mmCIF file of C-alpha atoms in Angstrom:
data_model
loop_
_atom_site.group_PDB
_atom_site.id
_atom_site.type_symbol
_atom_site.label_atom_id
_atom_site.label_comp_id
_atom_site.label_asym_id
_atom_site.label_seq_id
_atom_site.Cartn_x
_atom_site.Cartn_y
_atom_site.Cartn_z
ATOM 1 C CA MET A 1 68.363 108.438 89.685
ATOM 2 C CA SER A 2 70.529 106.568 92.144
ATOM 3 C CA VAL A 3 70.973 107.905 95.623
ATOM 4 C CA LYS A 4 74.310 107.653 97.332
ATOM 5 C CA LYS A 5 73.895 105.610 100.475
ATOM 6 C CA THR A 6 74.808 107.590 103.552
ATOM 7 C CA ALA A 7 77.226 105.974 105.962
ATOM 8 C CA LEU A 8 76.075 105.843 109.560
ATOM 9 C CA THR A 9 77.896 105.188 112.772
ATOM 10 C CA VAL A 10 75.903 104.357 115.889
ATOM 11 C CA LEU A 11 76.937 103.611 119.414
ATOM 12 C CA SER A 12 77.815 100.019 120.230
ATOM 13 C CA ALA A 13 76.227 98.015 123.024
ATOM 14 C CA ALA A 14 79.078 99.105 125.256
ATOM 15 C CA LEU A 15 78.603 102.711 124.088
ATOM 16 C CA LEU A 16 82.270 103.633 124.343
ATOM 17 C CA VAL A 17 83.448 102.494 120.921
ATOM 18 C CA PRO A 18 87.164 102.631 120.148
ATOM 19 C CA SER A 19 87.850 105.447 117.714
ATOM 20 C CA SER A 20 89.359 103.054 115.209
ATOM 21 C CA LEU A 21 85.973 101.416 114.752
ATOM 22 C CA VAL A 22 83.999 104.503 113.810
ATOM 23 C CA LEU A 23 84.110 107.142 111.140
ATOM 24 C CA PRO A 24 86.535 109.974 111.908
ATOM 25 C CA ALA A 25 84.952 112.276 114.463
ATOM 26 C CA HIS A 26 84.821 115.709 112.892
ATOM 27 C CA ALA A 27 84.229 117.466 116.179
ATOM 28 C CA ALA A 28 82.984 120.962 115.597
ATOM 29 C CA PRO A 29 83.842 123.843 117.860
ATOM 30 C CA SER A 30 81.283 124.779 120.468
ATOM 31 C CA PRO A 31 77.997 124.730 118.576
ATOM 32 C CA PRO A 32 76.581 128.099 117.619
ATOM 33 C CA ALA A 33 73.333 129.338 118.982
ATOM 34 C CA ASP A 34 70.505 128.144 116.771
ATOM 35 C CA GLY A 35 68.537 131.277 117.525
ATOM 36 C CA LYS A 36 69.715 134.777 116.745
ATOM 37 C CA GLY A 37 73.449 134.399 116.529
ATOM 38 C CA GLY A 38 76.375 134.949 118.827
ATOM 39 C CA PRO A 39 77.217 132.880 121.885
ATOM 40 C CA ALA A 40 74.175 131.546 123.647
ATOM 41 C CA ARG A 41 73.376 133.015 127.020
ATOM 42 C CA SER A 42 70.673 132.339 129.556
ATOM 43 C CA PRO A 43 67.898 134.884 129.876
ATOM 44 C CA ALA A 44 67.342 136.710 133.158
ATOM 45 C CA ALA A 45 65.913 134.574 135.928
ATOM 46 C CA ALA A 46 62.170 134.689 136.461
ATOM 47 C CA ALA A 47 59.816 132.914 138.802
ATOM 48 C CA PRO A 48 57.520 130.185 137.470
ATOM 49 C CA PRO A 49 53.768 130.830 137.420
ATOM 50 C CA ALA A 50 51.958 130.169 140.678
ATOM 51 C CA SER A 51 49.836 127.579 138.900
ATOM 52 C CA MET A 52 50.401 125.730 135.658
ATOM 53 C CA SER A 53 48.770 123.033 133.550
ATOM 54 C CA THR A 54 47.714 119.897 135.416
ATOM 55 C CA VAL A 55 48.042 117.552 132.447
ATOM 56 C CA GLY A 56 49.591 114.390 133.877
ATOM 57 C CA GLY A 57 48.571 115.091 137.463
ATOM 58 C CA ALA A 58 47.856 117.950 139.849
ATOM 59 C CA LEU A 59 51.318 117.909 141.436
ATOM 60 C CA LEU A 60 52.894 118.669 138.067
ATOM 61 C CA GLY A 61 50.993 121.949 137.955
ATOM 62 C CA GLN A 62 52.622 123.218 141.123
ATOM 63 C CA PRO A 63 55.833 125.294 141.108
ATOM 64 C CA GLY A 64 59.000 123.925 142.636
ATOM 65 C CA THR A 65 60.302 120.383 142.994
ATOM 66 C CA GLN A 66 57.836 117.512 143.221
ATOM 67 C CA VAL A 67 59.073 114.144 144.477
ATOM 68 C CA ASN A 68 57.730 111.449 146.820
ATOM 69 C CA LEU A 69 60.658 109.545 148.319
ATOM 70 C CA LEU A 70 59.974 106.153 149.875
ATOM 71 C CA PRO A 71 62.236 104.566 152.519
ATOM 72 C CA GLY A 72 65.688 103.899 151.128
ATOM 73 C CA ALA A 73 65.303 106.270 148.202
ATOM 74 C CA PRO A 74 68.313 108.380 147.244
ATOM 75 C CA ALA A 75 68.057 112.133 147.663
ATOM 76 C CA LEU A 76 67.788 114.261 144.563
ATOM 77 C CA PRO A 77 71.022 115.883 143.370
ATOM 78 C CA THR A 78 71.724 119.120 145.229
ATOM 79 C CA SER A 79 73.460 120.919 142.366
ATOM 80 C CA LEU A 80 70.493 121.258 140.010
ATOM 81 C CA SER A 81 70.049 124.740 138.540
ATOM 82 C CA GLY A 82 67.645 124.059 135.645
ATOM 83 C CA ARG A 83 64.589 126.273 135.567
ATOM 84 C CA SER A 84 62.544 123.191 134.711
ATOM 85 C CA TRP A 85 63.208 119.454 134.538
ATOM 86 C CA VAL A 86 61.454 116.083 134.413
ATOM 87 C CA VAL A 87 62.550 112.498 135.112
ATOM 88 C CA ALA A 88 60.172 109.869 133.719
ATOM 89 C CA ASP A 89 60.026 106.145 133.072
ATOM 90 C CA ALA A 90 60.086 105.806 129.287
ATOM 91 C CA GLU A 91 57.916 102.687 129.235
ATOM 92 C CA SER A 92 55.270 103.203 131.910
ATOM 93 C CA GLY A 93 55.223 106.972 131.543
ATOM 94 C CA GLU A 94 55.436 107.512 135.301
ATOM 95 C CA VAL A 95 56.994 110.842 136.239
ATOM 96 C CA LEU A 96 59.410 110.028 139.051
ATOM 97 C CA ALA A 97 60.291 113.618 139.910
ATOM 98 C CA ALA A 98 59.843 117.047 138.371
ATOM 99 C CA HIS A 99 60.674 120.706 138.860
ATOM 100 C CA ASN A 100 58.333 123.315 137.349
ATOM 101 C CA ALA A 101 57.271 120.637 134.872
ATOM 102 C CA HIS A 102 54.734 122.769 132.983
ATOM 103 C CA TRP A 103 56.625 126.077 132.967
ATOM 104 C CA ARG A 104 56.327 127.386 129.401
ATOM 105 C CA LEU A 105 59.870 128.270 128.319
ATOM 106 C CA PRO A 106 61.727 128.746 125.007
ATOM 107 C CA PRO A 107 62.674 125.255 123.762
ATOM 108 C CA ALA A 108 65.476 126.034 121.267
ATOM 109 C CA SER A 109 66.234 123.073 118.970
ATOM 110 C CA THR A 110 64.481 120.536 121.159
ATOM 111 C CA MET A 111 61.478 121.784 119.146
ATOM 112 C CA LYS A 112 62.959 119.741 116.289
ATOM 113 C CA MET A 113 61.730 116.605 118.080
ATOM 114 C CA LEU A 114 58.161 117.742 117.393
ATOM 115 C CA PHE A 115 59.149 118.657 113.836
ATOM 116 C CA ALA A 116 60.510 115.151 113.258
ATOM 117 C CA ASP A 117 57.660 113.366 115.002
ATOM 118 C CA THR A 118 55.220 115.282 112.800
ATOM 119 C CA LEU A 119 56.943 114.969 109.403
ATOM 120 C CA LEU A 120 58.821 111.655 109.493
ATOM 121 C CA PRO A 121 55.744 109.595 108.505
ATOM 122 C CA THR A 122 54.926 111.871 105.550
ATOM 123 C CA LEU A 123 58.216 112.053 103.611
ATOM 124 C CA PRO A 124 59.702 108.845 102.107
ATOM 125 C CA LYS A 125 63.347 108.672 103.167
ATOM 126 C CA ASP A 126 64.578 107.741 99.666
ATOM 127 C CA ARG A 127 62.891 110.727 98.010
ATOM 128 C CA VAL A 128 65.447 113.043 96.366
ATOM 129 C CA HIS A 129 64.989 116.808 96.249
ATOM 130 C CA LYS A 130 66.897 119.582 94.502
ATOM 131 C CA VAL A 131 67.236 122.547 96.843
ATOM 132 C CA THR A 132 66.318 126.030 95.666
ATOM 133 C CA GLU A 133 67.644 129.349 96.878
ATOM 134 C CA GLU A 134 64.150 130.327 98.049
ATOM 135 C CA GLU A 135 63.968 127.341 100.397
ATOM 136 C CA LEU A 136 67.023 128.589 102.293
ATOM 137 C CA ALA A 137 66.182 132.296 102.185
ATOM 138 C CA ASP A 138 64.355 132.393 105.530
ATOM 139 C CA VAL A 139 66.892 130.471 107.613
ATOM 140 C CA GLY A 140 67.516 132.685 110.636
ATOM 141 C CA SER A 141 70.724 134.597 111.176
ATOM 142 C CA GLY A 142 73.178 132.707 113.381
ATOM 143 C CA SER A 143 71.383 129.391 112.831
ATOM 144 C CA SER A 144 73.132 126.074 113.276
ATOM 145 C CA LEU A 145 73.646 124.581 109.819
ATOM 146 C CA VAL A 146 74.626 121.240 108.340
ATOM 147 C CA GLY A 147 75.715 122.746 105.010
ATOM 148 C CA VAL A 148 72.814 122.261 102.600
ATOM 149 C CA LYS A 149 73.450 124.141 99.338
ATOM 150 C CA GLU A 150 71.052 125.395 96.693
ATOM 151 C CA ASP A 151 71.055 123.641 93.298
ATOM 152 C CA HIS A 152 72.251 120.430 94.952
ATOM 153 C CA GLU A 153 70.240 117.243 95.449
ATOM 154 C CA TYR A 154 69.696 115.544 98.799
ATOM 155 C CA SER A 155 67.682 112.551 99.892
ATOM 156 C CA VAL A 156 65.190 112.944 102.706
ATOM 157 C CA HIS A 157 67.398 110.524 104.652
ATOM 158 C CA ASP A 158 70.381 112.872 104.279
ATOM 159 C CA LEU A 159 68.330 115.843 105.419
ATOM 160 C CA TRP A 160 67.090 114.075 108.558
ATOM 161 C CA LEU A 161 70.685 113.275 109.476
ATOM 162 C CA GLY A 162 71.399 116.990 109.153
ATOM 163 C CA VAL A 163 68.477 117.786 111.444
ATOM 164 C CA PHE A 164 69.281 115.288 114.181
ATOM 165 C CA LEU A 165 73.082 115.352 114.199
ATOM 166 C CA MET A 166 73.924 118.971 113.410
ATOM 167 C CA SER A 167 70.598 120.576 114.354
ATOM 168 C CA GLY A 168 70.669 122.036 110.858
ATOM 169 C CA ASN A 169 68.053 124.734 110.386
ATOM 170 C CA ASP A 170 68.877 124.656 106.675
ATOM 171 C CA ALA A 171 67.795 120.995 106.515
ATOM 172 C CA VAL A 172 64.647 121.838 108.500
ATOM 173 C CA HIS A 173 63.643 124.534 106.029
ATOM 174 C CA VAL A 174 64.153 122.256 103.030
ATOM 175 C CA LEU A 175 62.097 119.465 104.603
ATOM 176 C CA SER A 176 59.431 122.037 105.486
ATOM 177 C CA ALA A 177 59.344 123.154 101.843
ATOM 178 C CA MET A 178 58.871 119.532 100.808
ATOM 179 C CA ASN A 179 55.961 119.373 103.265
ATOM 180 C CA GLY A 180 54.219 122.335 101.643
ATOM 181 C CA GLY A 181 56.076 125.211 103.244
ATOM 182 C CA VAL A 182 57.015 126.587 106.654
ATOM 183 C CA GLU A 183 53.552 127.967 107.410
ATOM 184 C CA LYS A 184 51.859 124.624 106.724
ATOM 185 C CA THR A 185 54.535 122.771 108.677
ATOM 186 C CA VAL A 186 54.038 125.006 111.723
ATOM 187 C CA LYS A 187 50.289 124.310 111.576
ATOM 188 C CA ASP A 188 50.930 120.574 111.230
ATOM 189 C CA MET A 189 53.274 120.640 114.215
ATOM 190 C CA GLN A 190 50.789 122.580 116.337
ATOM 191 C CA ALA A 191 48.027 120.140 115.482
ATOM 192 C CA HIS A 192 50.283 117.205 116.384
ATOM 193 C CA ALA A 193 51.221 118.842 119.690
ATOM 194 C CA GLU A 194 47.503 119.143 120.466
ATOM 195 C CA GLU A 195 46.997 115.467 119.593
ATOM 196 C CA LEU A 196 49.834 114.498 121.932
ATOM 197 C CA GLN A 197 48.324 116.701 124.674
ATOM 198 C CA ALA A 198 51.497 118.765 124.677
ATOM 199 C CA LEU A 199 49.368 121.775 125.522
ATOM 200 C CA ASP A 200 52.178 123.990 126.834
ATOM 201 C CA THR A 201 53.685 124.083 123.344
ATOM 202 C CA HIS A 202 53.219 126.960 120.918
ATOM 203 C CA VAL A 203 55.004 126.569 117.585
ATOM 204 C CA VAL A 204 56.234 129.633 115.694
ATOM 205 C CA SER A 205 59.070 128.135 113.628
ATOM 206 C CA PRO A 206 59.754 124.482 112.825
ATOM 207 C CA ASP A 207 63.429 124.698 113.810
ATOM 208 C CA GLY A 208 63.117 126.207 117.304
ATOM 209 C CA TYR A 209 64.554 129.563 116.246
ATOM 210 C CA ASP A 210 64.037 132.178 118.944
ATOM 211 C CA SER A 211 60.691 133.952 119.014
ATOM 212 C CA PRO A 212 59.033 135.516 122.063
ATOM 213 C CA GLU A 213 55.918 133.408 121.509
ATOM 214 C CA GLN A 214 57.629 130.087 120.845
ATOM 215 C CA VAL A 215 57.458 128.000 124.018
ATOM 216 C CA SER A 216 57.216 124.470 125.313
ATOM 217 C CA SER A 217 57.841 122.829 128.691
ATOM 218 C CA ALA A 218 59.946 120.064 130.172
ATOM 219 C CA TYR A 219 56.783 117.981 130.451
ATOM 220 C CA ASP A 220 55.829 118.528 126.815
ATOM 221 C CA LEU A 221 59.335 117.883 125.489
ATOM 222 C CA THR A 222 59.459 114.601 127.401
ATOM 223 C CA LEU A 223 56.024 113.675 126.056
ATOM 224 C CA ILE A 224 57.076 114.526 122.488
ATOM 225 C CA ALA A 225 60.304 112.530 122.776
ATOM 226 C CA ARG A 226 58.388 109.501 124.008
ATOM 227 C CA SER A 227 56.073 109.743 121.010
ATOM 228 C CA GLY A 228 59.000 110.066 118.612
ATOM 229 C CA LEU A 229 60.736 107.042 120.068
ATOM 230 C CA ARG A 230 57.827 104.897 118.935
ATOM 231 C CA LYS A 231 59.064 105.440 115.358
ATOM 232 C CA GLN A 232 61.944 103.348 114.008
ATOM 233 C CA ASP A 233 63.380 106.146 111.874
ATOM 234 C CA PHE A 234 63.254 108.593 114.782
ATOM 235 C CA ARG A 235 65.181 106.111 116.948
ATOM 236 C CA GLU A 236 67.724 105.544 114.185
ATOM 237 C CA TYR A 237 68.408 109.217 113.569
ATOM 238 C CA CYS A 238 68.536 110.357 117.192
ATOM 239 C CA GLY A 239 70.822 107.423 118.001
ATOM 240 C CA THR A 240 73.332 108.117 115.218
ATOM 241 C CA ALA A 241 76.694 109.382 116.460
ATOM 242 C CA ASN A 242 78.507 110.056 113.161
ATOM 243 C CA ALA A 243 77.590 110.095 109.482
ATOM 244 C CA GLU A 244 78.775 111.242 106.062
ATOM 245 C CA PHE A 245 76.813 114.128 104.546
ATOM 246 C CA PRO A 246 76.736 114.924 100.805
ATOM 247 C CA GLY A 247 78.981 117.802 99.768
ATOM 248 C CA ARG A 248 79.737 119.601 96.535
ATOM 249 C CA GLN A 249 78.667 118.046 93.248
ATOM 250 C CA GLU A 250 80.814 118.923 90.231
ATOM 251 C CA PRO A 251 79.953 117.706 86.719
ATOM 252 C CA GLY A 252 81.736 114.519 85.735
ATOM 253 C CA LYS A 253 83.126 113.867 89.240
ATOM 254 C CA PRO A 254 81.967 111.709 92.161
ATOM 255 C CA ARG A 255 80.146 113.783 94.709
ATOM 256 C CA ASP A 256 82.135 114.870 97.722
ATOM 257 C CA SER A 257 81.009 114.147 101.259
ATOM 258 C CA PHE A 258 82.075 115.308 104.687
ATOM 259 C CA GLY A 259 81.757 113.904 108.176
ATOM 260 C CA ILE A 260 79.208 115.177 110.671
ATOM 261 C CA GLN A 261 78.964 114.363 114.366
ATOM 262 C CA ASN A 262 75.992 114.453 116.692
ATOM 263 C CA THR A 263 76.006 117.590 118.876
ATOM 264 C CA ASN A 264 74.580 115.552 121.771
ATOM 265 C CA ARG A 265 77.640 115.572 124.031
ATOM 266 C CA LEU A 266 76.349 112.780 126.276
ATOM 267 C CA MET A 267 76.495 110.570 123.191
ATOM 268 C CA THR A 268 79.818 111.602 121.676
ATOM 269 C CA GLY A 269 81.786 112.737 124.704
ATOM 270 C CA ALA A 270 82.729 116.005 123.004
ATOM 271 C CA HIS A 271 83.907 119.142 124.841
ATOM 272 C CA GLY A 272 84.909 117.376 128.016
ATOM 273 C CA VAL A 273 81.577 115.650 128.689
ATOM 274 C CA ALA A 274 81.790 111.997 129.688
ATOM 275 C CA PRO A 275 79.525 109.840 127.482
ATOM 276 C CA TYR A 276 76.623 108.574 129.544
ATOM 277 C CA LYS A 277 76.293 104.803 129.812
ATOM 278 C CA GLY A 278 73.211 103.665 127.945
ATOM 279 C CA ILE A 279 72.450 106.992 126.237
ATOM 280 C CA ALA A 280 70.443 106.748 123.024
ATOM 281 C CA GLY A 281 69.480 110.332 122.077
ATOM 282 C CA VAL A 282 67.346 112.453 121.954
ATOM 283 C CA LYS A 283 67.960 116.187 121.178
ATOM 284 C CA ASN A 284 69.830 119.200 122.498
ATOM 285 C CA GLY A 285 69.309 122.901 121.881
ATOM 286 C CA ASN A 286 70.920 126.240 122.668
ATOM 287 C CA THR A 287 69.733 129.765 121.875
ATOM 288 C CA THR A 288 69.961 133.243 123.330
ATOM 289 C CA MET A 289 66.434 133.178 124.730
ATOM 290 C CA ALA A 290 66.297 129.519 125.746
ATOM 291 C CA GLY A 291 69.771 129.000 127.137
ATOM 292 C CA SER A 292 70.616 125.285 126.967
ATOM 293 C CA THR A 293 67.912 122.658 126.671
ATOM 294 C CA PHE A 294 68.146 118.883 126.404
ATOM 295 C CA THR A 295 65.973 115.795 126.344
ATOM 296 C CA GLY A 296 67.750 112.460 126.670
ATOM 297 C CA VAL A 297 66.800 108.788 126.847
ATOM 298 C CA ALA A 298 68.942 106.044 128.372
ATOM 299 C CA GLN A 299 68.703 102.449 129.524
ATOM 300 C CA GLN A 300 70.499 100.611 132.299
ATOM 301 C CA GLY A 301 69.409 97.025 132.888
ATOM 302 C CA ASP A 302 65.669 96.838 132.310
ATOM 303 C CA ARG A 303 65.109 100.462 133.300
ATOM 304 C CA LYS A 304 64.545 103.053 130.571
ATOM 305 C CA LEU A 305 64.386 106.709 131.515
ATOM 306 C CA LEU A 306 63.636 110.023 129.839
ATOM 307 C CA VAL A 307 65.118 113.216 131.274
ATOM 308 C CA THR A 308 64.512 116.788 130.138
ATOM 309 C CA VAL A 309 66.413 119.797 131.509
ATOM 310 C CA MET A 310 65.681 123.396 130.477
ATOM 311 C CA ASN A 311 67.979 126.380 130.972
ATOM 312 C CA PRO A 312 70.344 125.562 133.839
ATOM 313 C CA SER A 313 72.040 128.602 135.359
ATOM 314 C CA SER A 314 75.083 127.101 137.089
ATOM 315 C CA GLY A 315 77.463 128.850 134.695
ATOM 316 C CA SER A 316 79.088 125.674 133.414
ATOM 317 C CA GLY A 317 79.206 125.373 129.634
ATOM 318 C CA ASN A 318 78.173 121.738 130.033
ATOM 319 C CA ALA A 319 75.561 122.305 132.747
ATOM 320 C CA VAL A 320 72.629 120.890 130.790
ATOM 321 C CA TYR A 321 74.532 117.632 130.254
ATOM 322 C CA GLU A 322 75.924 117.481 133.776
ATOM 323 C CA GLU A 323 72.496 117.967 135.301
ATOM 324 C CA THR A 324 70.902 115.481 132.914
ATOM 325 C CA SER A 325 73.532 112.895 133.901
ATOM 326 C CA ALA A 326 72.896 113.556 137.587
ATOM 327 C CA LEU A 327 69.146 113.091 137.100
ATOM 328 C CA PHE A 328 69.686 109.890 135.123
ATOM 329 C CA ASP A 329 71.888 108.570 137.946
ATOM 330 C CA TRP A 330 69.223 109.462 140.476
ATOM 331 C CA GLY A 331 66.425 107.938 138.418
ATOM 332 C CA PHE A 332 68.204 104.631 137.957
ATOM 333 C CA ALA A 333 69.133 104.487 141.659
ATOM 334 C CA ALA A 334 65.586 105.385 142.697
ATOM 335 C CA ALA A 335 63.936 102.519 140.796
ATOM 336 C CA GLY A 336 61.107 101.184 142.959
ATOM 337 C CA LYS A 337 61.919 103.622 145.757
ATOM 338 C CA VAL A 338 59.756 106.594 144.811
ATOM 339 C CA LYS A 339 56.031 107.156 144.410
ATOM 340 C CA PRO A 340 55.406 108.804 141.025
ATOM 341 C CA VAL A 341 54.220 112.390 141.076
ATOM 342 C CA GLY A 342 52.411 112.182 137.752
ATOM 343 C CA GLU A 343 52.557 110.553 134.373
ATOM 344 C CA LEU A 344 53.110 111.157 130.680
ATOM 345 C CA VAL A 345 49.664 111.071 129.163
ATOM 346 C CA PRO A 346 48.686 109.216 125.986
ATOM 347 C CA PRO A 347 47.634 111.029 122.820
ATOM 348 C CA LYS A 348 44.028 112.180 122.659
ATOM 349 C CA SER A 349 43.185 109.487 120.120
ATOM 350 C CA GLU A 350 44.418 106.793 122.515
ATOM 351 C CA ASP A 351 43.078 108.251 125.760
ATOM 352 C CA THR A 352 40.168 106.332 127.259
ATOM 353 C CA THR A 353 39.990 107.803 130.746
ATOM 354 C CA SER A 354 39.739 111.383 131.961
ATOM 355 C CA LEU A 355 41.531 111.990 135.229
ATOM 356 C CA GLY A 356 42.826 115.041 137.005
ATOM 357 C CA SER A 357 41.807 118.642 136.624
ATOM 358 C CA PRO A 358 40.807 119.940 133.188
ATOM 359 C CA ALA A 359 43.643 121.748 131.423
ATOM 360 C CA LYS A 360 43.073 124.495 128.899
ATOM 361 C CA SER A 361 44.814 124.412 125.559
ATOM 362 C CA HIS A 362 46.950 127.496 125.087
ATOM 363 C CA GLU A 363 46.201 127.440 121.366
ATOM 364 C CA GLY A 364 42.459 127.091 120.986
ATOM 365 C CA GLY A 365 41.239 127.986 124.467
ATOM 366 C CA HIS A 366 39.224 124.768 124.622
ATOM 367 C CA THR A 367 39.283 122.426 127.577
ATOM 368 C CA ALA A 368 41.242 119.211 127.352
ATOM 369 C CA ALA A 369 40.926 116.596 130.046
ATOM 370 C CA SER A 370 44.016 115.862 132.044
ATOM 371 C CA PRO A 371 44.154 112.106 131.591
ATOM 372 C CA GLY A 372 45.868 109.425 133.529
ATOM 373 C CA ALA A 373 45.085 106.218 131.732
ATOM 374 C CA GLY A 374 44.468 104.913 128.295
ATOM 375 C CA GLY A 375 44.597 102.048 125.900
ATOM 376 C CA GLY A 376 47.022 101.533 123.073
ATOM 377 C CA ALA A 377 50.444 100.051 122.665
ATOM 378 C CA GLY A 378 53.440 100.615 120.512
ATOM 379 C CA THR A 379 57.178 100.387 120.307
ATOM 380 C CA ALA A 380 59.228 102.706 122.419
ATOM 381 C CA LEU A 381 62.997 102.742 122.486
ATOM 382 C CA GLY A 382 65.656 101.318 120.228
ATOM 383 C CA ILE A 383 67.715 100.237 123.201
ATOM 384 C CA ALA A 384 69.142 96.806 123.896
ATOM 385 C CA GLY A 385 71.729 95.363 126.231
ATOM 386 C CA GLY A 386 71.968 98.581 128.243
ATOM 387 C CA ALA A 387 72.734 100.834 125.285
ATOM 388 C CA LEU A 388 72.202 101.208 121.559
ATOM 389 C CA ALA A 389 72.298 98.112 119.407
ATOM 390 C CA ALA A 390 74.050 98.504 116.076
ATOM 391 C CA LEU A 391 71.692 98.961 113.164
ATOM 392 C CA ALA A 392 73.289 95.972 111.453
ATOM 393 C CA GLY A 393 71.989 93.867 114.320
ATOM 394 C CA GLY A 394 68.402 94.667 113.435
ATOM 395 C CA VAL A 395 65.764 96.922 114.853
ATOM 396 C CA PHE A 396 65.329 96.726 118.591
ATOM 397 C CA ALA A 397 62.110 97.662 120.295
ATOM 398 C CA VAL A 398 60.331 97.299 123.572
ATOM 399 C CA ASN A 399 56.638 97.357 124.190
ATOM 400 C CA ARG A 400 55.271 100.516 125.639
ATOM 401 C CA ARG A 401 51.964 100.368 127.403
ATOM 402 C CA TRP A 402 49.900 103.335 128.439
ATOM 403 C CA PRO A 403 48.952 103.085 132.130
ATOM 404 C CA ARG A 404 45.654 101.270 132.404
ATOM 405 C CA GLY A 405 42.845 101.532 134.909
ATOM 406 C CA ARG A 406 44.552 103.539 137.622
ATOM 407 C CA ARG A 407 44.546 107.069 138.837
ATOM 408 C CA GLY A 408 47.676 109.032 138.204
ATOM 409 C CA PRO A 409 49.517 110.100 141.378
ATOM 410 C CA GLY A 410 48.517 113.603 142.292
ATOM 411 C CA ALA A 411 45.497 113.578 140.011
ATOM 412 C CA GLY A 412 42.549 115.380 141.568
#
């Protein structure tokens, strides 16, 4: 059976591509909450715990803002309202500044980064699957959807586009079924989170749908994104701005398709948000319990940064993007002018040094060392020339090295 090739549009090296050079932008209205329906709203304010995990360094376990400014360093933005945020160097893993980094909060659809990082290696992208009604039966009310229909066939490639661009919970549930079911997928994701030392994360649903027990942290989301960006397919999907998605199939006729656009507003410039120079993903989310969440990666010059912001309360509909942009600006301006306050740790299988205070896993209750160094290398970001390189230009990659032979700042 032949599979219709899906058309992709990615950002050019200059990022701001003239509209005549891309597929028509089918901009959706303000995205629905991917939790329990209705317009997303931020939950009531609450104070962070007095002490949190020390994975990555002791300072990251303290509440409030952690930053060590050296002479000439720019001040942090004054308008930040996120309950939790992290700015980190995507290559070295150094955490340049953080605010309540390990506060366990609802992640919304940023949880899909862990879903993708867990399942992408297991499902061949050219595999074709016919969707059943049962596979869509448990998609939560009010979920964001890409438009997967029962009794229609989709390639794994198509479904991943639905996950990354439209945050489609329907596509997540179908891919989970192909992985052996939602329950197995949740267990696989939890095990992968443990391997990554994302110990603040508790997985209840693979799509990030609201549940009182489903939590992650700005630190964990940044860690998960960094792991995902080592994978070529992950980089491709999170860096895709527009695509064509398969539509209705009628006997004897060519299959319809319709345009979809990435809901990452820093990438597409939708809803009044200025596209951020050098942006290359990663994932946004919005639910009733979580408010707005976002993890982004960008490059300017040789500097590659990851920023995560969780649940800003400024009242602006674009607050999570505005605050992410402000933190990117600060991080690029602060290059070489701050002393890191911690680091993104390597996976357990690649960790060779135990530094910092022991941190307990929230899942198994066992003790996991809070590391600060390790061996191992891999590819990190698909970023070139200050922004995304077109897929036709080949795969771009940079070497990522775990910090070696040094104590992480703030590690006790």
